[in-house]
């Protein structure tokens, strides 16, 4: 059993003051505590998105503290709470759950962020920030074929890869921005300037396909959810290592094909 506020303090220290401050400027989505629950915590539940299905599973698993990449969506219309928000809040309030959302911070963190972990797992090393610090460019230690990279990403994400293969057949420089990460004109120009040969993200849109083809940049989309399980799981490992047997930590998978 651990005090709730000790866990919160450790999370903030792990993310770092600078990144938390940057999040206030760069991101409208939650990056910090959204809801305070029970003072004592026996179990922490980790997830990608704060939906009702996850919250009910967390309660069933005996958790008092929930950490998400996509935190609780508190947006309303004309001061009216939509039904989905009411359902989520009901579970949180009735079960005295603490809710922490870490969006930008778990994309851009250079060690435990989604993109940093993807890069590490692909055997590459971070080089420089990408897309206003939401992601990174990275270098592979030796050239890999585009087919080898696709196989590696399918295995890593456990998800079918949508691909645009009109760039170099041998890859050394990659760019990674997990989740939505759909590049606009400025981002495509940035990738060209930074020599990105393969861009890896989660989602795309119709017009981007031809823009990437004509720019000569290989493009992988591995699923929004599938590319964003990494940061919260890595944070969970850090929390578990620090509190050891005082605290249970569990990642609860609520798969989403998108």
mmCIF file of N, CA, C and O in Angstrom, residues 145-223:
data_model
loop_
_atom_site.group_PDB
_atom_site.id
_atom_site.type_symbol
_atom_site.label_atom_id
_atom_site.label_comp_id
_atom_site.label_asym_id
_atom_site.label_seq_id
_atom_site.Cartn_x
_atom_site.Cartn_y
_atom_site.Cartn_z
ATOM 1 N N UNK A 145 16.501 -3.048 -45.069
ATOM 2 C CA UNK A 145 15.592 -2.945 -46.202
ATOM 3 C C UNK A 145 14.223 -2.499 -45.702
ATOM 4 O O UNK A 145 13.861 -2.736 -44.539
ATOM 5 N N UNK A 146 13.459 -1.899 -46.567
ATOM 6 C CA UNK A 146 12.130 -1.442 -46.182
ATOM 7 C C UNK A 146 11.243 -2.636 -45.810
ATOM 8 O O UNK A 146 10.382 -2.540 -44.911
ATOM 9 N N UNK A 147 11.472 -3.786 -46.442
ATOM 10 C CA UNK A 147 10.703 -4.985 -46.101
ATOM 11 C C UNK A 147 11.050 -5.479 -44.704
ATOM 12 O O UNK A 147 10.167 -5.909 -43.940
ATOM 13 N N UNK A 148 12.345 -5.409 -44.340
ATOM 14 C CA UNK A 148 12.750 -5.798 -42.986
ATOM 15 C C UNK A 148 12.120 -4.889 -41.944
ATOM 16 O O UNK A 148 11.675 -5.349 -40.883
ATOM 17 N N UNK A 149 12.068 -3.595 -42.240
ATOM 18 C CA UNK A 149 11.483 -2.636 -41.302
ATOM 19 C C UNK A 149 9.983 -2.874 -41.140
ATOM 20 O O UNK A 149 9.439 -2.764 -40.036
ATOM 21 N N UNK A 150 9.322 -3.218 -42.230
ATOM 22 C CA UNK A 150 7.881 -3.476 -42.148
ATOM 23 C C UNK A 150 7.608 -4.702 -41.281
ATOM 24 O O UNK A 150 6.710 -4.695 -40.428
ATOM 25 N N UNK A 151 8.387 -5.736 -41.474
ATOM 26 C CA UNK A 151 8.235 -6.946 -40.662
ATOM 27 C C UNK A 151 8.480 -6.652 -39.194
ATOM 28 O O UNK A 151 7.744 -7.111 -38.309
ATOM 29 N N UNK A 152 9.518 -5.852 -38.919
ATOM 30 C CA UNK A 152 9.850 -5.506 -37.531
ATOM 31 C C UNK A 152 8.733 -4.695 -36.874
ATOM 32 O O UNK A 152 8.394 -4.911 -35.708
ATOM 33 N N UNK A 153 8.137 -3.779 -37.632
ATOM 34 C CA UNK A 153 7.063 -2.944 -37.089
ATOM 35 C C UNK A 153 5.788 -3.757 -36.860
ATOM 36 O O UNK A 153 5.095 -3.552 -35.864
ATOM 37 N N UNK A 154 5.482 -4.661 -37.775
ATOM 38 C CA UNK A 154 4.300 -5.509 -37.588
ATOM 39 C C UNK A 154 4.436 -6.353 -36.329
ATOM 40 O O UNK A 154 3.474 -6.528 -35.571
ATOM 41 N N UNK A 155 5.626 -6.844 -36.079
ATOM 42 C CA UNK A 155 5.874 -7.637 -34.873
ATOM 43 C C UNK A 155 5.803 -6.772 -33.627
ATOM 44 O O UNK A 155 5.193 -7.148 -32.621
ATOM 45 N N UNK A 156 6.408 -5.592 -33.685
ATOM 46 C CA UNK A 156 6.437 -4.697 -32.529
ATOM 47 C C UNK A 156 5.048 -4.197 -32.162
ATOM 48 O O UNK A 156 4.678 -4.187 -30.976
ATOM 49 N N UNK A 157 4.278 -3.777 -33.155
ATOM 50 C CA UNK A 157 2.955 -3.208 -32.899
ATOM 51 C C UNK A 157 1.858 -4.270 -32.782
ATOM 52 O O UNK A 157 0.750 -3.947 -32.353
ATOM 53 N N UNK A 158 2.191 -5.502 -33.223
ATOM 54 C CA UNK A 158 1.168 -6.561 -33.251
ATOM 55 C C UNK A 158 -0.069 -6.067 -34.000
ATOM 56 O O UNK A 158 -1.205 -6.217 -33.539
ATOM 57 N N UNK A 159 0.187 -5.486 -35.151
ATOM 58 C CA UNK A 159 -0.868 -4.818 -35.911
ATOM 59 C C UNK A 159 -0.471 -4.793 -37.384
ATOM 60 O O UNK A 159 0.711 -4.646 -37.709
ATOM 61 N N UNK A 160 -1.439 -4.926 -38.256
ATOM 62 C CA UNK A 160 -1.159 -4.820 -39.687
ATOM 63 C C UNK A 160 -0.640 -3.421 -40.012
ATOM 64 O O UNK A 160 -1.164 -2.427 -39.520
ATOM 65 N N UNK A 161 0.385 -3.362 -40.843
ATOM 66 C CA UNK A 161 0.979 -2.077 -41.229
ATOM 67 C C UNK A 161 0.432 -1.626 -42.580
ATOM 68 O O UNK A 161 0.561 -2.342 -43.581
ATOM 69 N N UNK A 162 -0.186 -0.449 -42.604
ATOM 70 C CA UNK A 162 -0.515 0.175 -43.881
ATOM 71 C C UNK A 162 0.753 0.882 -44.355
ATOM 72 O O UNK A 162 1.365 1.646 -43.599
ATOM 73 N N UNK A 163 1.157 0.642 -45.593
ATOM 74 C CA UNK A 163 2.445 1.171 -46.034
ATOM 75 C C UNK A 163 2.376 1.862 -47.383
ATOM 76 O O UNK A 163 1.594 1.495 -48.258
ATOM 77 N N UNK A 164 3.206 2.877 -47.529
ATOM 78 C CA UNK A 164 3.473 3.555 -48.789
ATOM 79 C C UNK A 164 4.961 3.374 -49.041
ATOM 80 O O UNK A 164 5.789 3.883 -48.282
ATOM 81 N N UNK A 165 5.306 2.622 -50.083
ATOM 82 C CA UNK A 165 6.701 2.220 -50.288
ATOM 83 C C UNK A 165 7.283 2.866 -51.540
ATOM 84 O O UNK A 165 7.628 2.194 -52.507
ATOM 85 N N UNK A 166 7.394 4.182 -51.521
ATOM 86 C CA UNK A 166 7.915 4.900 -52.672
ATOM 87 C C UNK A 166 9.182 5.664 -52.347
ATOM 88 O O UNK A 166 9.604 6.545 -53.097
ATOM 89 N N UNK A 167 9.806 5.325 -51.222
ATOM 90 C CA UNK A 167 11.064 5.948 -50.835
ATOM 91 C C UNK A 167 12.228 5.000 -51.073
ATOM 92 O O UNK A 167 12.089 3.998 -51.795
ATOM 93 N N UNK A 168 13.365 5.259 -50.452
ATOM 94 C CA UNK A 168 14.536 4.392 -50.617
ATOM 95 C C UNK A 168 14.257 2.954 -50.174
ATOM 96 O O UNK A 168 13.487 2.725 -49.235
ATOM 97 N N UNK A 169 14.884 2.006 -50.843
ATOM 98 C CA UNK A 169 14.709 0.595 -50.495
ATOM 99 C C UNK A 169 15.590 0.190 -49.317
ATOM 100 O O UNK A 169 15.326 -0.802 -48.645
ATOM 101 N N UNK A 170 16.653 0.960 -49.080
ATOM 102 C CA UNK A 170 17.513 0.753 -47.912
ATOM 103 C C UNK A 170 17.337 1.941 -46.976
ATOM 104 O O UNK A 170 17.440 3.093 -47.410
ATOM 105 N N UNK A 171 17.090 1.665 -45.687
ATOM 106 C CA UNK A 171 16.730 2.706 -44.732
ATOM 107 C C UNK A 171 17.788 2.853 -43.646
ATOM 108 O O UNK A 171 18.250 1.858 -43.071
ATOM 109 N N UNK A 172 18.165 4.097 -43.351
ATOM 110 C CA UNK A 172 19.005 4.356 -42.174
ATOM 111 C C UNK A 172 18.385 5.416 -41.261
ATOM 112 O O UNK A 172 18.565 5.368 -40.047
ATOM 113 N N UNK A 173 17.651 6.369 -41.831
ATOM 114 C CA UNK A 173 17.055 7.451 -41.032
ATOM 115 C C UNK A 173 15.539 7.304 -40.989
ATOM 116 O O UNK A 173 14.885 7.248 -42.029
ATOM 117 N N UNK A 174 15.004 7.229 -39.771
ATOM 118 C CA UNK A 174 13.564 7.097 -39.604
ATOM 119 C C UNK A 174 13.030 8.272 -38.788
ATOM 120 O O UNK A 174 13.763 8.931 -38.057
ATOM 121 N N UNK A 175 11.734 8.521 -38.936
ATOM 122 C CA UNK A 175 11.030 9.487 -38.110
ATOM 123 C C UNK A 175 9.846 8.782 -37.472
ATOM 124 O O UNK A 175 9.181 7.987 -38.128
ATOM 125 N N UNK A 176 9.608 9.041 -36.185
ATOM 126 C CA UNK A 176 8.529 8.355 -35.467
ATOM 127 C C UNK A 176 7.701 9.361 -34.683
ATOM 128 O O UNK A 176 8.235 10.099 -33.852
ATOM 129 N N UNK A 177 6.394 9.404 -34.979
ATOM 130 C CA UNK A 177 5.437 10.181 -34.193
ATOM 131 C C UNK A 177 4.220 9.286 -34.006
ATOM 132 O O UNK A 177 3.428 9.093 -34.920
ATOM 133 N N UNK A 178 4.076 8.718 -32.822
ATOM 134 C CA UNK A 178 3.028 7.745 -32.557
ATOM 135 C C UNK A 178 1.635 8.360 -32.612
ATOM 136 O O UNK A 178 1.470 9.578 -32.600
ATOM 137 N N UNK A 179 0.614 7.489 -32.672
ATOM 138 C CA UNK A 179 -0.761 7.959 -32.624
ATOM 139 C C UNK A 179 -1.222 8.577 -33.927
ATOM 140 O O UNK A 179 -0.938 8.084 -35.014
ATOM 141 N N UNK A 180 -1.907 9.706 -33.822
ATOM 142 C CA UNK A 180 -2.455 10.348 -35.022
ATOM 143 C C UNK A 180 -1.323 10.767 -35.955
ATOM 144 O O UNK A 180 -1.269 10.340 -37.091
ATOM 145 N N UNK A 181 -0.465 11.624 -35.522
ATOM 146 C CA UNK A 181 0.772 11.956 -36.222
ATOM 147 C C UNK A 181 0.683 12.168 -37.714
ATOM 148 O O UNK A 181 1.664 11.953 -38.430
ATOM 149 N N UNK A 182 -0.484 12.555 -38.237
ATOM 150 C CA UNK A 182 -0.646 12.736 -39.681
ATOM 151 C C UNK A 182 0.077 14.002 -40.113
ATOM 152 O O UNK A 182 -0.260 15.086 -39.659
ATOM 153 N N UNK A 183 1.077 13.894 -40.989
ATOM 154 C CA UNK A 183 1.881 15.066 -41.325
ATOM 155 C C UNK A 183 1.151 16.074 -42.196
ATOM 156 O O UNK A 183 0.458 15.716 -43.144
ATOM 157 N N UNK A 184 1.310 17.338 -41.862
ATOM 158 C CA UNK A 184 0.835 18.435 -42.701
ATOM 159 C C UNK A 184 2.000 18.914 -43.572
ATOM 160 O O UNK A 184 3.085 18.331 -43.545
ATOM 161 N N UNK A 185 1.794 19.986 -44.323
ATOM 162 C CA UNK A 185 2.827 20.459 -45.251
ATOM 163 C C UNK A 185 4.143 20.784 -44.544
ATOM 164 O O UNK A 185 5.221 20.429 -45.011
ATOM 165 N N UNK A 186 4.040 21.461 -43.407
ATOM 166 C CA UNK A 186 5.254 21.849 -42.680
ATOM 167 C C UNK A 186 6.022 20.626 -42.202
ATOM 168 O O UNK A 186 7.267 20.617 -42.216
ATOM 169 N N UNK A 187 5.286 19.599 -41.776
ATOM 170 C CA UNK A 187 5.951 18.399 -41.276
ATOM 171 C C UNK A 187 6.618 17.616 -42.403
ATOM 172 O O UNK A 187 7.694 17.045 -42.227
ATOM 173 N N UNK A 188 5.978 17.574 -43.569
ATOM 174 C CA UNK A 188 6.609 16.902 -44.710
ATOM 175 C C UNK A 188 7.893 17.625 -45.100
ATOM 176 O O UNK A 188 8.926 17.002 -45.354
ATOM 177 N N UNK A 189 7.838 18.946 -45.102
ATOM 178 C CA UNK A 189 9.039 19.737 -45.404
ATOM 179 C C UNK A 189 10.130 19.479 -44.365
ATOM 180 O O UNK A 189 11.319 19.378 -44.707
ATOM 181 N N UNK A 190 9.736 19.367 -43.107
ATOM 182 C CA UNK A 190 10.715 19.088 -42.040
ATOM 183 C C UNK A 190 11.368 17.729 -42.250
ATOM 184 O O UNK A 190 12.591 17.587 -42.095
ATOM 185 N N UNK A 191 10.571 16.732 -42.616
ATOM 186 C CA UNK A 191 11.134 15.398 -42.853
ATOM 187 C C UNK A 191 12.100 15.410 -44.027
ATOM 188 O O UNK A 191 13.152 14.758 -43.996
ATOM 189 N N UNK A 192 11.741 16.146 -45.076
ATOM 190 C CA UNK A 192 12.652 16.254 -46.223
ATOM 191 C C UNK A 192 13.972 16.888 -45.796
ATOM 192 O O UNK A 192 15.053 16.407 -46.170
ATOM 193 N N UNK A 193 13.889 17.938 -45.003
ATOM 194 C CA UNK A 193 15.093 18.652 -44.560
ATOM 195 C C UNK A 193 15.965 17.785 -43.646
ATOM 196 O O UNK A 193 17.201 17.912 -43.652
ATOM 197 N N UNK A 194 15.334 16.915 -42.871
ATOM 198 C CA UNK A 194 16.075 16.094 -41.908
ATOM 199 C C UNK A 194 16.436 14.717 -42.459
ATOM 200 O O UNK A 194 16.964 13.874 -41.731
ATOM 201 N N UNK A 195 16.154 14.502 -43.735
ATOM 202 C CA UNK A 195 16.584 13.272 -44.393
ATOM 203 C C UNK A 195 15.846 12.023 -43.963
ATOM 204 O O UNK A 195 16.399 10.908 -44.037
ATOM 205 N N UNK A 196 14.587 12.157 -43.537
ATOM 206 C CA UNK A 196 13.809 10.990 -43.121
ATOM 207 C C UNK A 196 13.488 10.125 -44.339
ATOM 208 O O UNK A 196 12.919 10.601 -45.325
ATOM 209 N N UNK A 197 13.857 8.858 -44.258
ATOM 210 C CA UNK A 197 13.612 7.910 -45.354
ATOM 211 C C UNK A 197 12.388 7.031 -45.100
ATOM 212 O O UNK A 197 11.815 6.470 -46.034
ATOM 213 N N UNK A 198 12.029 6.907 -43.829
ATOM 214 C CA UNK A 198 10.848 6.144 -43.435
ATOM 215 C C UNK A 198 10.171 6.875 -42.280
ATOM 216 O O UNK A 198 10.811 7.163 -41.261
ATOM 217 N N UNK A 199 8.887 7.170 -42.451
ATOM 218 C CA UNK A 199 8.114 7.816 -41.396
ATOM 219 C C UNK A 199 7.121 6.813 -40.827
ATOM 220 O O UNK A 199 6.360 6.187 -41.565
ATOM 221 N N UNK A 200 7.115 6.668 -39.491
ATOM 222 C CA UNK A 200 6.264 5.697 -38.801
ATOM 223 C C UNK A 200 5.296 6.442 -37.895
ATOM 224 O O UNK A 200 5.706 7.253 -37.060
ATOM 225 N N UNK A 201 4.009 6.154 -38.053
ATOM 226 C CA UNK A 201 2.982 6.769 -37.226
ATOM 227 C C UNK A 201 1.844 5.773 -37.013
ATOM 228 O O UNK A 201 1.987 4.587 -37.289
ATOM 229 N N UNK A 202 0.711 6.301 -36.518
ATOM 230 C CA UNK A 202 -0.416 5.424 -36.251
ATOM 231 C C UNK A 202 -1.552 5.546 -37.240
ATOM 232 O O UNK A 202 -2.153 4.551 -37.635
ATOM 233 N N UNK A 203 -1.873 6.780 -37.653
ATOM 234 C CA UNK A 203 -3.010 7.037 -38.535
ATOM 235 C C UNK A 203 -2.578 7.801 -39.783
ATOM 236 O O UNK A 203 -1.489 8.374 -39.825
ATOM 237 N N UNK A 204 -3.494 7.853 -40.755
ATOM 238 C CA UNK A 204 -3.242 8.656 -41.942
ATOM 239 C C UNK A 204 -4.567 9.232 -42.447
ATOM 240 O O UNK A 204 -5.604 9.091 -41.824
ATOM 241 N N UNK A 205 -4.501 9.904 -43.597
ATOM 242 C CA UNK A 205 -5.695 10.429 -44.252
ATOM 243 C C UNK A 205 -5.516 10.277 -45.763
ATOM 244 O O UNK A 205 -4.402 10.059 -46.245
ATOM 245 N N UNK A 206 -6.594 10.414 -46.493
ATOM 246 C CA UNK A 206 -6.587 10.105 -47.930
ATOM 247 C C UNK A 206 -5.527 10.873 -48.705
ATOM 248 O O UNK A 206 -4.757 10.307 -49.484
ATOM 249 N N UNK A 207 -5.453 12.171 -48.521
ATOM 250 C CA UNK A 207 -4.571 12.980 -49.355
ATOM 251 C C UNK A 207 -3.092 12.830 -49.002
ATOM 252 O O UNK A 207 -2.229 13.054 -49.835
ATOM 253 N N UNK A 208 -2.823 12.420 -47.766
ATOM 254 C CA UNK A 208 -1.427 12.275 -47.337
ATOM 255 C C UNK A 208 -0.718 11.177 -48.120
ATOM 256 O O UNK A 208 0.490 11.255 -48.368
ATOM 257 N N UNK A 209 -1.458 10.166 -48.538
ATOM 258 C CA UNK A 209 -0.842 9.022 -49.223
ATOM 259 C C UNK A 209 -0.050 9.481 -50.447
ATOM 260 O O UNK A 209 1.135 9.157 -50.604
ATOM 261 N N UNK A 210 -0.671 10.273 -51.291
ATOM 262 C CA UNK A 210 0.013 10.722 -52.509
ATOM 263 C C UNK A 210 1.083 11.761 -52.195
ATOM 264 O O UNK A 210 2.116 11.814 -52.874
ATOM 265 N N UNK A 211 0.858 12.575 -51.181
ATOM 266 C CA UNK A 211 1.887 13.553 -50.795
ATOM 267 C C UNK A 211 3.173 12.841 -50.361
ATOM 268 O O UNK A 211 4.271 13.269 -50.722
ATOM 269 N N UNK A 212 3.034 11.758 -49.611
ATOM 270 C CA UNK A 212 4.213 11.013 -49.169
ATOM 271 C C UNK A 212 4.860 10.266 -50.337
ATOM 272 O O UNK A 212 6.092 10.229 -50.459
ATOM 273 N N UNK A 213 4.038 9.704 -51.213
ATOM 274 C CA UNK A 213 4.575 9.021 -52.390
ATOM 275 C C UNK A 213 5.403 9.982 -53.234
ATOM 276 O O UNK A 213 6.525 9.673 -53.644
ATOM 277 N N UNK A 214 4.835 11.152 -53.476
ATOM 278 C CA UNK A 214 5.494 12.122 -54.345
ATOM 279 C C UNK A 214 6.686 12.795 -53.665
ATOM 280 O O UNK A 214 7.576 13.326 -54.341
ATOM 281 N N UNK A 215 6.723 12.728 -52.344
ATOM 282 C CA UNK A 215 7.875 13.261 -51.604
ATOM 283 C C UNK A 215 8.998 12.239 -51.501
ATOM 284 O O UNK A 215 10.103 12.569 -51.059
ATOM 285 N N UNK A 216 8.704 10.987 -51.877
ATOM 286 C CA UNK A 216 9.734 9.946 -51.845
ATOM 287 C C UNK A 216 10.086 9.488 -50.451
ATOM 288 O O UNK A 216 11.226 9.074 -50.191
ATOM 289 N N UNK A 217 9.108 9.542 -49.533
ATOM 290 C CA UNK A 217 9.336 9.104 -48.155
ATOM 291 C C UNK A 217 8.477 7.862 -47.899
ATOM 292 O O UNK A 217 7.262 7.884 -48.080
ATOM 293 N N UNK A 218 9.106 6.771 -47.491
ATOM 294 C CA UNK A 218 8.356 5.587 -47.106
ATOM 295 C C UNK A 218 7.494 5.915 -45.886
ATOM 296 O O UNK A 218 7.891 6.707 -45.019
ATOM 297 N N UNK A 219 6.336 5.274 -45.789
ATOM 298 C CA UNK A 219 5.348 5.669 -44.783
ATOM 299 C C UNK A 219 4.669 4.433 -44.224
ATOM 300 O O UNK A 219 4.092 3.643 -44.967
ATOM 301 N N UNK A 220 4.755 4.239 -42.894
ATOM 302 C CA UNK A 220 4.079 3.137 -42.208
ATOM 303 C C UNK A 220 3.041 3.701 -41.247
ATOM 304 O O UNK A 220 3.335 4.638 -40.487
ATOM 305 N N UNK A 221 1.862 3.121 -41.241
ATOM 306 C CA UNK A 221 0.858 3.420 -40.214
ATOM 307 C C UNK A 221 0.519 2.118 -39.498
ATOM 308 O O UNK A 221 0.026 1.183 -40.125
ATOM 309 N N UNK A 222 0.772 2.083 -38.208
ATOM 310 C CA UNK A 222 0.602 0.848 -37.448
ATOM 311 C C UNK A 222 -0.553 0.850 -36.471
ATOM 312 O O UNK A 222 -0.631 -0.029 -35.618
ATOM 313 N N UNK A 223 -1.451 1.846 -36.578
ATOM 314 C CA UNK A 223 -2.588 1.918 -35.670
ATOM 315 C C UNK A 223 -2.359 2.921 -34.552
ATOM 316 O O UNK A 223 -1.288 2.929 -33.934
#
